């Protein structure tokens, strides 16, 4: 949400962009912090990728499991990463963390991208996942970007409202 409030798009969100810090001395493992790496570390950290490389078969193969986090509109020529594609990836990250499986993953990056574009992630459901989270993830991973939350701040506000918790702005 902080990046989006500054007009910055991450453009490379996936589980690989998360890092878990070691727990503080004497604290339980569940107290360690999870941090988001701000940008993919292989490129200029101040340059937002316009879109993932998807033009050549090798480009798609190199995505590997990160294909599960690419918003469907980014597969179309002329579409660039924006806050809504970050929201899609955040929804996919939440989906993966709650379900233990990658959304739309079909054992092949190209098949995964095609499945995401045509069908989208299979719905999660209660009782394994709370109905509020199922709804939130559904909005975050909508195939149509205009049907998604428009920024990470909108997602944070929806989470706070769904679970009746305060959110610091």
PDB file of C-alpha atoms in Angstrom:
ATOM      1  CA  UNK A   1       0.000   0.000   0.000  1.00  0.00           C
ATOM      2  CA  UNK A   2       2.890   2.356   0.756  1.00  0.00           C
ATOM      3  CA  UNK A   3       4.420   1.808  -2.694  1.00  0.00           C
ATOM      4  CA  UNK A   4       1.067   2.370  -4.387  1.00  0.00           C
ATOM      5  CA  UNK A   5       0.463   5.564  -2.380  1.00  0.00           C
ATOM      6  CA  UNK A   6       3.738   6.842  -3.856  1.00  0.00           C
ATOM      7  CA  UNK A   7       2.596   5.914  -7.363  1.00  0.00           C
ATOM      8  CA  UNK A   8       5.020   2.991  -7.526  1.00  0.00           C
ATOM      9  CA  UNK A   9       4.083  -0.385  -8.986  1.00  0.00           C
ATOM     10  CA  UNK A  10       6.084  -3.406  -7.843  1.00  0.00           C
ATOM     11  CA  UNK A  11       5.497  -5.412 -11.005  1.00  0.00           C
ATOM     12  CA  UNK A  12       7.170  -8.602  -9.789  1.00  0.00           C
ATOM     13  CA  UNK A  13       5.182  -9.903  -6.838  1.00  0.00           C
ATOM     14  CA  UNK A  14       5.296 -13.635  -6.153  1.00  0.00           C
ATOM     15  CA  UNK A  15       6.165 -15.860  -3.221  1.00  0.00           C
ATOM     16  CA  UNK A  16       9.780 -15.426  -4.308  1.00  0.00           C
ATOM     17  CA  UNK A  17       9.516 -11.723  -3.427  1.00  0.00           C
ATOM     18  CA  UNK A  18       8.866 -12.585   0.224  1.00  0.00           C
ATOM     19  CA  UNK A  19      11.626 -13.218   2.726  1.00  0.00           C
ATOM     20  CA  UNK A  20      11.123 -14.431   6.267  1.00  0.00           C
ATOM     21  CA  UNK A  21      13.450 -12.977   8.846  1.00  0.00           C
ATOM     22  CA  UNK A  22      14.801 -15.140  11.649  1.00  0.00           C
ATOM     23  CA  UNK A  23      12.734 -15.004  14.833  1.00  0.00           C
ATOM     24  CA  UNK A  24      14.150 -12.773  17.590  1.00  0.00           C
ATOM     25  CA  UNK A  25      16.326 -14.542  20.161  1.00  0.00           C
ATOM     26  CA  UNK A  26      14.141 -16.559  22.526  1.00  0.00           C
ATOM     27  CA  UNK A  27      10.926 -15.876  20.587  1.00  0.00           C
ATOM     28  CA  UNK A  28       8.767 -18.474  18.923  1.00  0.00           C
ATOM     29  CA  UNK A  29       9.124 -19.130  15.204  1.00  0.00           C
ATOM     30  CA  UNK A  30       5.708 -17.588  14.499  1.00  0.00           C
ATOM     31  CA  UNK A  31       6.931 -14.181  15.701  1.00  0.00           C
ATOM     32  CA  UNK A  32       9.382 -13.678  12.852  1.00  0.00           C
ATOM     33  CA  UNK A  33       8.568 -10.978  10.319  1.00  0.00           C
ATOM     34  CA  UNK A  34       7.871 -11.524   6.658  1.00  0.00           C
ATOM     35  CA  UNK A  35       9.248  -8.804   4.417  1.00  0.00           C
ATOM     36  CA  UNK A  36       8.482  -7.940   0.836  1.00  0.00           C
ATOM     37  CA  UNK A  37      11.479  -7.425  -1.375  1.00  0.00           C
ATOM     38  CA  UNK A  38      10.741  -4.097  -2.983  1.00  0.00           C
ATOM     39  CA  UNK A  39      11.776  -4.936  -6.503  1.00  0.00           C
ATOM     40  CA  UNK A  40      13.213  -7.884  -8.362  1.00  0.00           C
ATOM     41  CA  UNK A  41      16.875  -7.761  -7.469  1.00  0.00           C
ATOM     42  CA  UNK A  42      18.165  -8.581 -10.949  1.00  0.00           C
ATOM     43  CA  UNK A  43      17.174  -5.275 -12.542  1.00  0.00           C
ATOM     44  CA  UNK A  44      17.431  -1.572 -11.864  1.00  0.00           C
ATOM     45  CA  UNK A  45      15.487  -1.140  -8.587  1.00  0.00           C
ATOM     46  CA  UNK A  46      14.050   2.187  -9.796  1.00  0.00           C
ATOM     47  CA  UNK A  47      12.658   0.841 -13.055  1.00  0.00           C
ATOM     48  CA  UNK A  48       9.164  -0.643 -13.000  1.00  0.00           C
ATOM     49  CA  UNK A  49       8.870  -3.492 -15.474  1.00  0.00           C
ATOM     50  CA  UNK A  50       6.328  -2.603 -18.150  1.00  0.00           C
ATOM     51  CA  UNK A  51       5.264  -6.217 -18.378  1.00  0.00           C
ATOM     52  CA  UNK A  52       6.825  -9.621 -17.793  1.00  0.00           C
ATOM     53  CA  UNK A  53       8.802 -11.092 -20.651  1.00  0.00           C
ATOM     54  CA  UNK A  54       6.315 -13.378 -22.398  1.00  0.00           C
ATOM     55  CA  UNK A  55       7.184 -13.040 -26.057  1.00  0.00           C
ATOM     56  CA  UNK A  56       9.515 -15.999 -26.599  1.00  0.00           C
ATOM     57  CA  UNK A  57       9.045 -19.605 -25.437  1.00  0.00           C
ATOM     58  CA  UNK A  58      12.233 -19.334 -23.364  1.00  0.00           C
ATOM     59  CA  UNK A  59      10.877 -16.210 -21.632  1.00  0.00           C
ATOM     60  CA  UNK A  60       7.770 -18.096 -20.549  1.00  0.00           C
ATOM     61  CA  UNK A  61       9.735 -21.184 -19.505  1.00  0.00           C
ATOM     62  CA  UNK A  62      12.030 -18.991 -17.384  1.00  0.00           C
ATOM     63  CA  UNK A  63       9.033 -17.750 -15.407  1.00  0.00           C
ATOM     64  CA  UNK A  64       8.635 -21.149 -13.797  1.00  0.00           C
ATOM     65  CA  UNK A  65       6.167 -21.064 -10.929  1.00  0.00           C
ATOM     66  CA  UNK A  66       6.101 -17.253 -10.978  1.00  0.00           C
ATOM     67  CA  UNK A  67       3.616 -17.657 -13.856  1.00  0.00           C
ATOM     68  CA  UNK A  68       0.970 -18.287 -11.176  1.00  0.00           C
ATOM     69  CA  UNK A  69       1.207 -14.628 -10.103  1.00  0.00           C
ATOM     70  CA  UNK A  70       0.962 -12.873 -13.481  1.00  0.00           C
ATOM     71  CA  UNK A  71      -2.275 -11.022 -14.090  1.00  0.00           C
ATOM     72  CA  UNK A  72      -4.115 -12.236 -17.209  1.00  0.00           C
ATOM     73  CA  UNK A  73      -4.142  -8.795 -18.880  1.00  0.00           C
ATOM     74  CA  UNK A  74      -0.326  -8.748 -18.913  1.00  0.00           C
ATOM     75  CA  UNK A  75      -0.374 -11.504 -21.519  1.00  0.00           C
ATOM     76  CA  UNK A  76      -1.996  -9.126 -23.997  1.00  0.00           C
ATOM     77  CA  UNK A  77       0.182  -6.831 -26.119  1.00  0.00           C
ATOM     78  CA  UNK A  78       0.122  -3.227 -24.979  1.00  0.00           C
ATOM     79  CA  UNK A  79      -0.818  -3.956 -21.363  1.00  0.00           C
ATOM     80  CA  UNK A  80       1.651  -2.871 -18.688  1.00  0.00           C
ATOM     81  CA  UNK A  81       1.974  -3.601 -14.985  1.00  0.00           C
ATOM     82  CA  UNK A  82      -0.133  -1.326 -12.834  1.00  0.00           C
ATOM     83  CA  UNK A  83      -1.531  -1.319  -9.309  1.00  0.00           C
ATOM     84  CA  UNK A  84      -4.280  -3.743 -10.339  1.00  0.00           C
ATOM     85  CA  UNK A  85      -1.757  -6.296 -11.592  1.00  0.00           C
ATOM     86  CA  UNK A  86      -0.002  -5.989  -8.215  1.00  0.00           C
ATOM     87  CA  UNK A  87      -3.379  -6.578  -6.504  1.00  0.00           C
ATOM     88  CA  UNK A  88      -3.866  -9.714  -8.630  1.00  0.00           C
ATOM     89  CA  UNK A  89      -0.430 -11.003  -7.587  1.00  0.00           C
ATOM     90  CA  UNK A  90      -1.129 -10.195  -3.919  1.00  0.00           C
ATOM     91  CA  UNK A  91      -4.378 -12.163  -4.167  1.00  0.00           C
ATOM     92  CA  UNK A  92      -2.475 -15.077  -5.672  1.00  0.00           C
ATOM     93  CA  UNK A  93       0.096 -14.886  -2.875  1.00  0.00           C
ATOM     94  CA  UNK A  94      -2.675 -14.970  -0.253  1.00  0.00           C
ATOM     95  CA  UNK A  95      -4.331 -17.855  -2.132  1.00  0.00           C
ATOM     96  CA  UNK A  96      -1.070 -19.843  -2.113  1.00  0.00           C
ATOM     97  CA  UNK A  97      -0.350 -19.149   1.552  1.00  0.00           C
ATOM     98  CA  UNK A  98      -3.859 -20.196   2.628  1.00  0.00           C
ATOM     99  CA  UNK A  99      -4.250 -23.236   0.383  1.00  0.00           C
ATOM    100  CA  UNK A 100      -0.703 -24.555   0.122  1.00  0.00           C
ATOM    101  CA  UNK A 101      -0.954 -24.623  -3.678  1.00  0.00           C
ATOM    102  CA  UNK A 102      -0.209 -22.171  -6.459  1.00  0.00           C
ATOM    103  CA  UNK A 103      -3.279 -20.701  -8.139  1.00  0.00           C
ATOM    104  CA  UNK A 104      -3.797 -21.899 -11.716  1.00  0.00           C
ATOM    105  CA  UNK A 105      -0.563 -23.957 -11.661  1.00  0.00           C
ATOM    106  CA  UNK A 106      -0.633 -26.657 -14.339  1.00  0.00           C
ATOM    107  CA  UNK A 107       2.970 -28.009 -14.095  1.00  0.00           C
ATOM    108  CA  UNK A 108       3.991 -25.754 -16.980  1.00  0.00           C
ATOM    109  CA  UNK A 109       4.264 -21.937 -17.126  1.00  0.00           C
ATOM    110  CA  UNK A 110       2.547 -21.611 -20.533  1.00  0.00           C
ATOM    111  CA  UNK A 111      -0.389 -23.815 -19.506  1.00  0.00           C
ATOM    112  CA  UNK A 112      -0.618 -21.905 -16.230  1.00  0.00           C
ATOM    113  CA  UNK A 113      -0.844 -18.557 -18.029  1.00  0.00           C
ATOM    114  CA  UNK A 114      -3.499 -19.912 -20.390  1.00  0.00           C
ATOM    115  CA  UNK A 115      -5.556 -21.347 -17.534  1.00  0.00           C
ATOM    116  CA  UNK A 116      -5.349 -18.063 -15.609  1.00  0.00           C
ATOM    117  CA  UNK A 117      -6.550 -16.135 -18.656  1.00  0.00           C
ATOM    118  CA  UNK A 118      -9.435 -18.487 -19.426  1.00  0.00           C
ATOM    119  CA  UNK A 119     -10.681 -19.659 -16.027  1.00  0.00           C
ATOM    120  CA  UNK A 120      -8.799 -17.969 -13.197  1.00  0.00           C
ATOM    121  CA  UNK A 121      -7.949 -19.545  -9.852  1.00  0.00           C
ATOM    122  CA  UNK A 122     -10.203 -22.285  -8.577  1.00  0.00           C
ATOM    123  CA  UNK A 123     -12.306 -20.864  -5.755  1.00  0.00           C
ATOM    124  CA  UNK A 124     -11.307 -21.585  -2.193  1.00  0.00           C
ATOM    125  CA  UNK A 125     -14.094 -22.259   0.188  1.00  0.00           C
ATOM    126  CA  UNK A 126     -15.221 -22.580   3.741  1.00  0.00           C
ATOM    127  CA  UNK A 127     -14.679 -24.240   6.104  1.00  0.00           C
ATOM    128  CA  UNK A 128     -10.977 -24.462   5.158  1.00  0.00           C
ATOM    129  CA  UNK A 129     -10.849 -20.710   4.410  1.00  0.00           C
ATOM    130  CA  UNK A 130     -13.152 -18.119   5.997  1.00  0.00           C
ATOM    131  CA  UNK A 131     -15.892 -16.816   3.699  1.00  0.00           C
ATOM    132  CA  UNK A 132     -14.587 -13.246   4.100  1.00  0.00           C
ATOM    133  CA  UNK A 133     -11.172 -14.291   2.792  1.00  0.00           C
ATOM    134  CA  UNK A 134     -12.717 -16.272  -0.065  1.00  0.00           C
ATOM    135  CA  UNK A 135     -14.584 -13.125  -1.126  1.00  0.00           C
ATOM    136  CA  UNK A 136     -11.508 -10.886  -0.774  1.00  0.00           C
ATOM    137  CA  UNK A 137      -9.340 -13.247  -2.810  1.00  0.00           C
ATOM    138  CA  UNK A 138     -12.063 -13.472  -5.446  1.00  0.00           C
ATOM    139  CA  UNK A 139     -12.058  -9.690  -5.901  1.00  0.00           C
ATOM    140  CA  UNK A 140      -8.254  -9.540  -5.881  1.00  0.00           C
ATOM    141  CA  UNK A 141      -7.881 -12.245  -8.535  1.00  0.00           C
ATOM    142  CA  UNK A 142     -10.724 -11.252 -10.847  1.00  0.00           C
ATOM    143  CA  UNK A 143      -9.668 -11.777 -14.469  1.00  0.00           C
ATOM    144  CA  UNK A 144     -11.011  -8.333 -15.399  1.00  0.00           C
ATOM    145  CA  UNK A 145      -8.732  -5.672 -13.835  1.00  0.00           C
ATOM    146  CA  UNK A 146     -11.639  -3.223 -13.455  1.00  0.00           C
ATOM    147  CA  UNK A 147     -13.416  -5.754 -11.184  1.00  0.00           C
ATOM    148  CA  UNK A 148     -10.427  -5.923  -8.784  1.00  0.00           C
ATOM    149  CA  UNK A 149      -9.560  -3.675  -5.918  1.00  0.00           C
ATOM    150  CA  UNK A 150      -7.717  -0.809  -7.554  1.00  0.00           C
ATOM    151  CA  UNK A 151      -4.765  -0.616  -5.141  1.00  0.00           C
ATOM    152  CA  UNK A 152      -3.155  -2.395  -2.202  1.00  0.00           C
ATOM    153  CA  UNK A 153      -4.624   0.305   0.078  1.00  0.00           C
ATOM    154  CA  UNK A 154      -8.114  -0.712  -1.092  1.00  0.00           C
ATOM    155  CA  UNK A 155      -7.246  -4.331  -0.236  1.00  0.00           C
ATOM    156  CA  UNK A 156      -5.995  -3.344   3.230  1.00  0.00           C
ATOM    157  CA  UNK A 157      -9.181  -1.340   3.850  1.00  0.00           C
ATOM    158  CA  UNK A 158     -11.337  -4.298   2.729  1.00  0.00           C
ATOM    159  CA  UNK A 159      -9.439  -6.665   5.031  1.00  0.00           C
ATOM    160  CA  UNK A 160      -9.807  -4.245   7.936  1.00  0.00           C
ATOM    161  CA  UNK A 161     -13.546  -3.849   7.284  1.00  0.00           C
ATOM    162  CA  UNK A 162     -14.116  -7.593   6.837  1.00  0.00           C
ATOM    163  CA  UNK A 163     -12.433  -8.466  10.097  1.00  0.00           C
ATOM    164  CA  UNK A 164     -13.393  -5.283  11.995  1.00  0.00           C
ATOM    165  CA  UNK A 165      -9.836  -4.244  12.677  1.00  0.00           C
ATOM    166  CA  UNK A 166      -8.307  -0.798  12.573  1.00  0.00           C
ATOM    167  CA  UNK A 167      -5.823   0.113   9.909  1.00  0.00           C
ATOM    168  CA  UNK A 168      -3.146   2.753  10.282  1.00  0.00           C
ATOM    169  CA  UNK A 169      -3.042   5.024   7.233  1.00  0.00           C
TER     170      UNK A 169
END
